[in-house]
Short mmCIF file of C-alpha atoms in Angstrom, two decimals:
data_model
loop_
_atom_site.label_atom_id
_atom_site.label_comp_id
_atom_site.label_asym_id
_atom_site.label_seq_id
_atom_site.Cartn_x
_atom_site.Cartn_y
_atom_site.Cartn_z
CA MET A 12 48.98 41.06 68.36
CA ALA A 13 48.67 41.49 64.56
CA GLU A 14 47.00 38.77 62.49
CA SER A 15 49.38 36.55 60.57
CA LEU A 16 49.42 36.88 56.81
CA PRO A 17 47.67 34.11 54.84
CA SER A 18 49.92 31.36 53.56
CA SER A 19 50.73 30.91 49.87
CA SER A 20 48.65 27.70 49.66
CA LYS A 21 45.68 29.46 51.22
CA LEU A 22 45.95 32.28 48.71
CA LYS A 23 46.09 29.81 45.85
CA ARG A 24 43.08 27.93 47.19
CA THR A 25 41.11 31.13 47.58
CA ARG A 26 42.08 32.24 44.12
CA ARG A 27 41.08 28.87 42.69
CA GLN A 28 37.68 29.06 44.36
CA SER A 29 37.14 32.54 42.93
CA ILE A 30 38.06 31.32 39.46
CA ASP A 31 35.72 28.31 39.84
CA GLN A 32 32.86 30.57 40.82
CA MET A 33 33.57 32.85 37.86
CA CYS A 34 33.69 29.88 35.46
CA GLN A 35 30.48 28.51 36.86
CA SER A 36 28.84 31.86 36.26
CA LEU A 37 30.23 32.06 32.77
CA SER A 38 29.25 28.55 31.76
CA SER A 39 25.75 28.95 33.09
CA SER A 40 24.99 32.40 31.73
CA GLN A 41 26.52 32.32 28.25
CA GLY A 42 25.87 36.07 28.27
CA PRO A 43 28.03 39.19 28.69
CA LEU A 44 30.53 37.41 30.99
CA PHE A 45 31.03 34.74 28.37
CA GLU A 46 31.81 37.43 25.81
CA GLU A 47 34.68 38.64 28.02
CA LEU A 48 36.46 35.37 27.28
CA GLN A 49 36.18 35.81 23.52
CA CYS A 50 38.95 37.18 21.34
CA SER A 51 37.63 40.10 19.28
CA VAL A 52 39.78 38.98 16.33
CA CYS A 53 38.87 35.28 15.92
CA LEU A 54 35.59 35.58 17.93
CA ASP A 55 36.46 32.39 19.75
CA VAL A 56 37.44 31.63 23.33
CA PHE A 57 40.98 32.83 24.07
CA THR A 58 43.96 30.67 23.23
CA ASP A 59 47.12 31.81 25.09
CA PRO A 60 45.58 35.17 26.04
CA VAL A 61 47.85 38.24 26.11
CA SER A 62 47.17 41.82 27.17
CA THR A 63 48.11 45.04 25.38
CA PRO A 64 49.39 48.08 27.27
CA CYS A 65 45.93 49.64 26.78
CA GLY A 66 44.40 46.78 28.75
CA HIS A 67 42.64 44.74 26.04
CA ASN A 68 43.04 40.97 25.68
CA PHE A 69 43.60 38.87 22.54
CA CYS A 70 44.85 35.49 21.51
CA LYS A 71 48.60 35.73 21.22
CA SER A 72 48.63 34.32 17.68
CA CYS A 73 45.74 36.57 16.57
CA LEU A 74 47.45 39.76 17.83
CA ASN A 75 50.82 38.83 16.33
CA GLU A 76 49.14 38.09 12.99
CA CYS A 77 47.46 41.52 13.02
CA TRP A 78 50.73 43.29 13.77
CA ASP A 79 52.65 41.22 11.22
CA LYS A 80 50.30 42.45 8.50
CA SER A 81 50.49 46.11 9.53
CA GLN A 82 53.32 48.66 9.63
CA ASN A 83 51.98 50.05 12.92
CA CYS A 84 51.20 48.27 16.14
CA ASN A 85 47.61 49.28 16.91
CA CYS A 86 45.12 47.83 19.35
CA PRO A 87 42.42 46.08 17.26
CA ILE A 88 39.76 47.36 19.68
CA CYS A 89 40.63 50.96 20.62
CA SER A 90 43.17 51.59 17.81
CA GLU A 91 45.76 52.96 20.25
CA THR A 92 49.16 53.05 18.52
CA PHE A 93 52.27 51.79 20.25
CA SER A 94 55.57 53.36 19.21
CA LYS A 95 57.37 50.14 19.95
CA ARG A 96 55.96 46.68 19.45
CA PRO A 97 55.08 45.49 22.96
CA LYS A 98 56.54 42.28 24.24
CA LEU A 99 53.57 39.97 24.69
CA LYS A 100 53.35 37.79 27.76
CA ILE A 101 50.72 35.19 28.51
CA ASN A 102 48.11 36.35 30.98
CA THR A 103 48.30 33.25 33.17
CA THR A 104 45.28 34.14 35.28
CA LEU A 105 43.09 34.68 32.26
CA ARG A 106 44.43 31.52 30.63
CA GLN A 107 43.55 29.53 33.74
CA VAL A 108 40.05 30.98 33.72
CA VAL A 109 39.70 30.03 30.05
CA GLN A 110 40.95 26.49 30.67
CA LEU A 111 38.61 25.96 33.58
CA PHE A 112 35.78 27.45 31.56
CA LYS A 113 36.47 25.02 28.72
CA GLU A 114 36.54 22.13 31.16
CA ARG A 115 33.25 23.19 32.67
CA LEU A 116 31.77 23.83 29.27
CA SER A 117 32.86 20.37 28.14
CA LYS A 118 31.36 18.84 31.26
CA SER A 119 28.20 20.82 30.71
CA GLU A 120 27.94 19.55 27.13
CA VAL A 121 28.49 15.99 28.31
CA GLN A 122 25.84 16.43 30.98
CA GLN A 123 23.48 17.86 28.39
CA MET A 124 24.15 14.89 26.11
CA ILE A 125 23.44 12.57 29.04
CA GLN A 126 20.19 14.41 29.80
CA ASP A 127 19.20 14.30 26.12
CA ARG A 128 19.72 10.56 26.04
CA ILE A 129 17.87 10.05 29.31
CA LYS A 130 14.95 12.02 27.85
CA LYS A 131 15.12 9.96 24.68
CA ILE A 132 14.98 6.75 26.73
CA GLN A 133 11.97 8.13 28.59
CA ASP A 134 10.31 9.07 25.30
CA ILE A 135 10.96 5.58 23.93
CA LYS A 136 9.53 3.98 27.06
CA HIS A 137 6.51 6.28 26.88
CA SER A 138 5.98 5.44 23.21
CA ALA A 139 6.39 1.74 23.99
CA GLU A 140 3.77 2.02 26.74
CA LEU A 141 1.35 3.81 24.42
CA ARG A 142 2.01 1.23 21.71
CA LYS A 143 1.43 -1.58 24.21
CA LYS A 144 -1.90 -0.07 25.25
CA SER A 145 -2.84 0.40 21.59
CA THR A 146 -1.87 -3.22 20.89
CA GLU A 147 -3.98 -4.44 23.81
CA ARG A 148 -6.96 -2.44 22.52
CA GLU A 149 -6.42 -3.86 19.04
CA LYS A 150 -6.14 -7.40 20.42
CA ALA A 151 -9.35 -6.93 22.40
CA SER A 152 -11.05 -5.54 19.30
CA THR A 153 -9.81 -8.49 17.23
CA VAL A 154 -10.97 -11.00 19.86
CA GLY A 155 -14.36 -9.28 19.89
CA LEU A 156 -14.50 -9.40 16.10
CA PHE A 157 -13.83 -13.09 15.89
CA SER A 158 -16.12 -13.81 18.83
CA ASP A 159 -18.89 -12.10 16.88
CA LEU A 160 -17.96 -14.10 13.80
CA LEU A 161 -17.98 -17.37 15.78
CA ARG A 162 -21.39 -16.52 17.21
CA SER A 163 -22.61 -15.79 13.70
CA ILE A 164 -21.22 -19.12 12.51
CA GLU A 165 -22.88 -20.95 15.39
CA ILE A 166 -26.21 -19.23 14.68
CA CYS A 167 -25.95 -20.01 10.96
CA GLN A 168 -24.92 -23.59 11.78
CA ALA A 169 -27.92 -24.04 14.07
CA GLU A 170 -30.26 -22.56 11.46
CA LEU A 171 -28.78 -24.78 8.75
CA LEU A 172 -29.05 -27.92 10.91
CA GLU A 173 -32.64 -27.04 11.74
CA MET A 174 -33.34 -26.54 8.04
CA ILE A 175 -31.83 -29.95 7.22
CA LYS A 176 -33.81 -31.52 10.08
CA GLU A 177 -37.08 -30.02 8.81
CA LYS A 178 -36.20 -31.15 5.31
CA GLN A 179 -35.65 -34.69 6.57
CA LYS A 180 -38.96 -34.65 8.48
CA ALA A 181 -40.78 -33.45 5.39
CA ALA A 182 -39.13 -36.17 3.29
CA GLU A 183 -40.02 -38.87 5.84
CA LYS A 184 -43.63 -37.69 5.95
CA GLN A 185 -43.76 -37.69 2.16
CA ASP A 186 -42.31 -41.22 2.12
CA GLU A 187 -44.96 -42.44 4.58
CA GLU A 188 -47.74 -40.91 2.51
CA LEU A 189 -46.31 -42.46 -0.66
CA ILE A 190 -45.99 -45.86 1.00
CA GLN A 191 -49.61 -45.67 2.12
CA GLU A 192 -50.70 -44.72 -1.38
CA LEU A 193 -48.67 -47.56 -2.90
CA GLN A 194 -50.06 -50.03 -0.37
CA GLN A 195 -53.53 -48.87 -1.27
CA GLU A 196 -52.73 -49.34 -4.95
CA ILE A 197 -51.40 -52.83 -4.23
CA ASN A 198 -54.65 -53.74 -2.53
CA GLU A 199 -56.60 -52.35 -5.44
CA LEU A 200 -54.43 -54.30 -7.90
CA LYS A 201 -55.01 -57.50 -5.96
CA MET A 202 -58.73 -56.93 -6.10
CA SER A 203 -58.49 -56.25 -9.82
CA ASN A 204 -56.48 -59.40 -10.28
CA SER A 205 -59.18 -61.44 -8.52
CA GLU A 206 -61.82 -59.92 -10.71
CA LEU A 207 -59.75 -60.72 -13.81
CA ASP A 208 -59.41 -64.31 -12.69
CA HIS A 209 -63.16 -64.47 -12.28
CA LEU A 210 -63.83 -62.86 -15.61
CA SER A 211 -61.42 -65.11 -17.40
CA SER A 212 -63.74 -67.99 -16.59
CA THR A 213 -66.63 -66.24 -18.34
CA GLU A 214 -67.21 -65.68 -22.03
CA ASP A 215 -68.11 -62.01 -21.79
CA ASN A 216 -64.82 -60.79 -20.28
CA LEU A 217 -64.03 -58.35 -23.11
CA GLN A 218 -67.37 -56.64 -22.66
CA HIS A 219 -66.71 -56.35 -18.94
CA LEU A 220 -63.33 -54.75 -19.54
CA GLU A 221 -64.95 -52.20 -21.80
CA ILE A 222 -67.40 -51.39 -19.05
CA ASN A 223 -64.65 -51.20 -16.35
CA PRO A 224 -61.46 -50.09 -18.17
CA SER A 225 -59.80 -49.21 -14.87
CA ILE A 226 -59.40 -52.86 -14.08
CA GLY A 227 -56.74 -53.30 -16.74
CA SER A 228 -55.00 -50.00 -16.11
CA PRO A 229 -52.11 -49.91 -13.56
CA PRO A 230 -52.48 -47.23 -10.92
CA HIS A 231 -50.46 -44.04 -11.30
CA SER A 232 -47.35 -44.12 -9.12
CA ARG A 233 -45.21 -41.20 -7.88
CA ASN A 234 -41.47 -40.96 -7.56
CA GLY A 235 -40.01 -40.60 -4.09
CA PRO A 236 -38.77 -37.17 -2.86
CA GLU A 237 -35.38 -36.03 -4.06
CA ILE A 238 -33.17 -34.35 -1.42
CA SER A 239 -31.15 -31.62 -3.21
CA VAL A 240 -27.87 -30.03 -2.04
CA GLU A 241 -28.97 -26.69 -3.49
CA THR A 242 -30.43 -25.69 -0.13
CA LEU A 243 -27.06 -26.39 1.49
CA ARG A 244 -25.23 -24.33 -1.14
CA ARG A 245 -27.58 -21.41 -0.64
CA ALA A 246 -27.14 -21.59 3.12
CA LEU A 247 -23.34 -21.67 2.86
CA THR A 248 -23.37 -18.76 0.39
CA GLN A 249 -25.58 -16.78 2.75
CA LEU A 250 -23.23 -17.62 5.62
CA GLN A 251 -20.20 -16.41 3.65
CA GLU A 252 -21.96 -13.18 2.72
CA THR A 253 -22.96 -12.64 6.35
CA LEU A 254 -19.39 -13.20 7.56
CA ASP A 255 -17.92 -10.93 4.86
CA GLN A 256 -20.41 -8.20 5.70
CA LYS A 257 -19.78 -8.43 9.45
CA LEU A 258 -16.00 -8.47 8.93
CA SER A 259 -16.14 -5.44 6.61
CA GLN A 260 -18.36 -3.54 9.05
CA THR A 261 -15.98 -4.17 11.94
CA VAL A 262 -12.88 -3.30 9.93
CA LEU A 263 -14.48 -0.10 8.62
CA LYS A 264 -15.37 0.98 12.17
CA ARG A 265 -11.75 0.55 13.21
CA MET A 266 -10.51 2.51 10.20
CA GLN A 267 -12.91 5.38 10.87
CA ARG A 268 -11.09 6.03 14.15
CA TYR A 269 -8.21 7.45 12.09
CA ALA A 270 -10.39 10.09 10.41
CA VAL A 271 -8.56 13.33 9.54
CA GLU A 272 -9.76 16.82 8.65
CA LEU A 273 -9.05 17.69 5.00
CA THR A 274 -9.39 20.63 2.64
CA MET A 275 -8.52 20.87 -1.05
CA ASP A 276 -5.43 22.81 -2.11
CA PRO A 277 -6.30 25.53 -4.65
CA ASP A 278 -2.63 25.79 -5.69
CA THR A 279 -2.86 22.25 -7.14
CA ALA A 280 -6.32 22.57 -8.78
CA HIS A 281 -6.60 22.49 -12.58
CA PRO A 282 -7.81 25.87 -13.97
CA GLU A 283 -11.18 24.36 -14.98
CA LEU A 284 -11.95 23.20 -11.45
CA LEU A 285 -14.15 25.24 -9.14
CA LEU A 286 -13.62 24.82 -5.39
CA SER A 287 -16.22 25.75 -2.80
CA ASP A 288 -15.46 28.49 -0.28
CA ASP A 289 -14.76 25.95 2.44
CA ARG A 290 -12.60 23.94 -0.04
CA LYS A 291 -14.55 20.76 0.69
CA GLN A 292 -16.18 20.46 -2.76
CA VAL A 293 -14.85 20.45 -6.31
CA ARG A 294 -16.60 20.44 -9.67
CA VAL A 295 -15.64 21.00 -13.31
CA GLN A 296 -16.79 24.21 -14.98
CA ASP A 297 -16.77 25.26 -18.63
CA VAL A 298 -14.71 28.39 -18.05
CA GLU A 299 -10.98 28.11 -17.40
CA HIS A 300 -9.61 30.50 -14.78
CA GLU A 301 -6.56 32.67 -15.40
CA LEU A 302 -4.22 31.09 -12.86
CA PRO A 303 -0.41 31.08 -12.58
CA ASP A 304 1.16 27.92 -13.97
CA ILE A 305 3.07 27.01 -10.82
CA PRO A 306 4.82 23.62 -10.44
CA GLU A 307 2.18 22.35 -7.99
CA ARG A 308 -0.76 22.84 -10.38
CA PHE A 309 -2.27 20.18 -12.68
CA ASP A 310 -2.37 21.76 -16.15
CA TYR A 311 -4.01 19.02 -18.27
CA CYS A 312 -6.01 16.60 -16.10
CA PRO A 313 -8.89 18.00 -13.98
CA ASP A 314 -7.36 16.94 -10.67
CA VAL A 315 -6.71 18.46 -7.26
CA LEU A 316 -4.85 17.35 -4.12
CA ALA A 317 -5.63 17.93 -0.47
CA LYS A 318 -3.76 20.62 1.40
CA GLU A 319 -2.76 18.08 4.04
CA GLY A 320 -0.08 15.46 3.40
CA PHE A 321 1.00 12.48 5.51
CA SER A 322 4.41 10.82 5.88
CA ALA A 323 3.69 8.33 8.68
CA GLY A 324 0.94 6.53 10.57
CA ARG A 325 -2.65 5.89 9.50
CA PHE A 326 -5.36 8.18 8.19
CA TYR A 327 -8.90 7.88 6.83
CA PHE A 328 -11.30 10.16 4.95
CA GLU A 329 -14.63 9.90 3.12
CA VAL A 330 -15.73 11.37 -0.21
CA GLN A 331 -19.32 11.72 -1.41
CA VAL A 332 -19.74 10.56 -5.03
CA LYS A 333 -23.55 10.48 -5.06
CA GLY A 334 -25.11 11.20 -8.46
CA LYS A 335 -21.78 11.29 -10.31
CA THR A 336 -21.30 9.37 -13.55
CA ASP A 337 -17.50 9.60 -13.52
CA TRP A 338 -14.96 10.13 -10.71
CA VAL A 339 -11.57 9.07 -9.38
CA VAL A 340 -10.59 9.13 -5.70
CA GLY A 341 -7.47 8.00 -3.84
CA VAL A 342 -4.05 9.19 -2.71
CA ALA A 343 -0.92 10.33 -4.55
CA ARG A 344 2.71 10.83 -3.60
CA GLU A 345 4.11 14.35 -3.42
CA SER A 346 6.49 14.01 -6.39
CA ILE A 347 3.88 12.98 -8.98
CA ASN A 348 3.99 14.55 -12.43
CA ARG A 349 1.31 17.25 -12.63
CA LYS A 350 1.89 18.45 -16.17
CA GLY A 351 0.44 16.98 -19.34
CA GLU A 352 -1.57 13.79 -19.66
CA ILE A 353 -1.32 11.51 -16.63
CA THR A 354 -2.01 7.81 -16.20
CA VAL A 355 -3.30 7.08 -12.72
CA ASN A 356 -1.61 3.95 -11.36
CA PRO A 357 0.86 3.00 -8.59
CA GLN A 358 3.80 3.10 -11.00
CA ASN A 359 3.13 6.82 -11.47
CA GLY A 360 2.51 7.45 -7.77
CA PHE A 361 -1.30 7.13 -7.62
CA TRP A 362 -3.42 4.64 -5.65
CA ALA A 363 -7.04 5.16 -6.64
CA VAL A 364 -10.39 3.69 -7.71
CA GLY A 365 -12.96 5.28 -9.97
CA LEU A 366 -16.14 5.15 -12.02
CA ARG A 367 -16.47 5.47 -15.81
CA ASN A 368 -19.61 5.74 -17.95
CA GLU A 369 -21.99 5.51 -14.96
CA SER A 370 -21.46 1.78 -14.32
CA GLU A 371 -17.83 0.78 -14.98
CA TYR A 372 -16.01 0.65 -11.64
CA LYS A 373 -12.23 0.29 -11.90
CA ALA A 374 -9.22 -0.08 -9.64
CA CYS A 375 -6.47 2.03 -11.21
CA THR A 376 -3.79 -0.66 -11.06
CA GLY A 377 -2.19 -0.26 -14.49
CA PRO A 378 -3.77 -2.00 -16.35
CA ALA A 379 -7.04 -1.21 -14.60
CA VAL A 380 -9.00 -3.99 -12.87
CA SER A 381 -12.79 -4.10 -13.25
CA LEU A 382 -14.71 -4.16 -9.99
CA SER A 383 -18.01 -5.98 -9.56
CA LEU A 384 -20.00 -4.07 -6.94
CA ARG A 385 -23.42 -5.22 -5.74
CA VAL A 386 -24.57 -1.67 -5.01
CA LYS A 387 -23.54 1.70 -6.38
CA PRO A 388 -21.44 3.54 -3.78
CA GLN A 389 -22.76 6.90 -2.65
CA LYS A 390 -19.84 7.63 -0.34
CA VAL A 391 -16.34 6.15 -0.56
CA GLY A 392 -14.05 5.71 2.46
CA VAL A 393 -10.28 5.72 1.93
CA PHE A 394 -7.88 4.27 4.53
CA VAL A 395 -4.07 4.45 4.39
CA ASP A 396 -1.55 2.68 6.63
CA TYR A 397 1.74 4.33 5.66
CA GLU A 398 4.09 1.85 7.34
CA GLU A 399 2.16 -1.22 6.14
CA GLY A 400 1.91 0.10 2.57
CA LEU A 401 -1.87 -0.37 2.55
CA VAL A 402 -4.53 1.67 0.73
CA SER A 403 -8.10 0.38 1.16
CA PHE A 404 -11.41 1.62 -0.26
CA TYR A 405 -14.86 1.02 1.25
CA ASP A 406 -18.49 1.68 0.40
CA VAL A 407 -19.45 3.60 3.52
CA GLU A 408 -23.23 3.14 3.35
CA SER A 409 -23.23 -0.60 2.64
CA ARG A 410 -20.11 -0.95 4.84
CA SER A 411 -18.52 -3.24 2.28
CA HIS A 412 -15.00 -3.55 0.95
CA ILE A 413 -14.31 -2.23 -2.56
CA TYR A 414 -10.59 -2.77 -3.21
CA SER A 415 -7.17 -2.71 -1.50
CA PHE A 416 -3.64 -1.99 -2.67
CA ILE A 417 -1.33 -4.03 -0.43
CA GLY A 418 2.44 -4.30 -0.04
CA GLN A 419 3.10 -0.79 -1.37
CA SER A 420 6.25 1.17 -0.47
CA PHE A 421 5.84 4.80 0.62
CA THR A 422 8.99 6.89 0.91
CA GLU A 423 7.58 10.42 0.79
CA LYS A 424 4.46 12.36 1.71
CA VAL A 425 1.16 11.15 0.26
CA TYR A 426 -1.82 13.44 -0.32
CA PRO A 427 -5.54 12.66 -0.80
CA PHE A 428 -6.34 12.92 -4.52
CA PHE A 429 -9.62 13.96 -6.18
CA SER A 430 -10.72 13.99 -9.81
CA PRO A 431 -14.35 15.02 -10.50
CA GLU A 432 -13.88 14.21 -14.22
CA VAL A 433 -15.14 16.10 -17.26
CA ILE A 434 -18.43 15.06 -18.89
CA GLU A 435 -19.05 16.32 -22.40
CA GLY A 436 -22.55 17.75 -22.86
CA GLY A 437 -23.73 16.87 -19.36
CA GLN A 438 -23.63 17.78 -15.71
CA ASN A 439 -21.54 15.95 -13.16
CA PRO A 440 -22.19 16.77 -9.47
CA PRO A 441 -19.23 17.79 -7.29
CA LEU A 442 -16.95 15.54 -5.30
CA ILE A 443 -17.43 16.35 -1.61
CA ILE A 444 -15.13 15.67 1.34
CA SER A 445 -17.65 14.42 3.89
CA PRO A 446 -17.40 14.52 7.69
CA VAL A 447 -16.82 11.06 9.11
CA ILE A 448 -19.64 9.89 11.37
CA TYR A 449 -18.16 7.21 13.63
CA ASN A 450 -20.52 4.97 15.57
CA ASP A 451 -18.75 2.68 18.02
#
């Protein structure tokens, strides 16, 4: 008995499955099969696809537009000429494939958007977890810092109380000794008084006084001890200096964790500056190089920027200034003016400190602020917190704070800035980017 022919619904279902498989292949490959669904005229996916007698497919509107503009009806692909303009009919099968493809492509795009957002959520959670861990470390570091400070306060308090106690003991002992001396003097005065009473009854009392002049002279008395507050002031001053030093040391250690590797950018260096081969040192020389006057280069002030710029986060670097009589170090925003005379201050995009005339330390705040430093820095540390708008300077060797710009607003990249300065008739050692030695 012969097999029965498949029903119309079964044929449609089979055809639909074949089309689905084809669309799945097309949407996943985006390769040669995908190109088969593109109109060669508009280079887009078919809209109302039609077929020419030569077997090529086009959008109906694209093919009609081509033929409307031409006297002959040619195939845009193979250039076959048709004597009579063919009657174009929609290729329903191809249109269905295109529609299903578009649906799948749309679903694929939506799925991709979903996956992108899921990944973004995961990235946010990961960043939040890292930030939480960083916060916990910072909290622990802060607790440790203040625990150290409290211990220092307790030690200083105990030492100060012991000093006051010893002072009181010394004063009491001095009082006892003075009282004994005064009591002794009282006894001596009483004896003298008795002798005077006896002599007053004699006629030769004046002669006796001449022989014993000490009888009529009052004994020398001393003032009691004076307890001064100067010792207390000195102790409190020493305590404040100790706390400031310990705080600065701890803060500097934390900042050094953000140390970055830097080199100087020769494209920004003034023609009179000489960079070392490793681009870690810069000095001023008498001869001016023949260099192209590009927009990045300083043409008047002997300055140079680092190659590396920063637009987020925190970073730290150290610069050796040992032996120099003049220098300026800091950071500058990318859009600073590099031509002609420049005033270094935040209004012009510079955050820096410097030395003038061997002993005049300045913060370049516009107008400049004089800095009173107890020791001459040999190495300067520079710390930047981009989001907080903070630029801080430290004396690395004494581990003491020099100056801070706070509450600044950074909206573009900032670059480390170096100016070795020109000294007329003298030598000025180079500025050197130093490796950061971090000791936890």
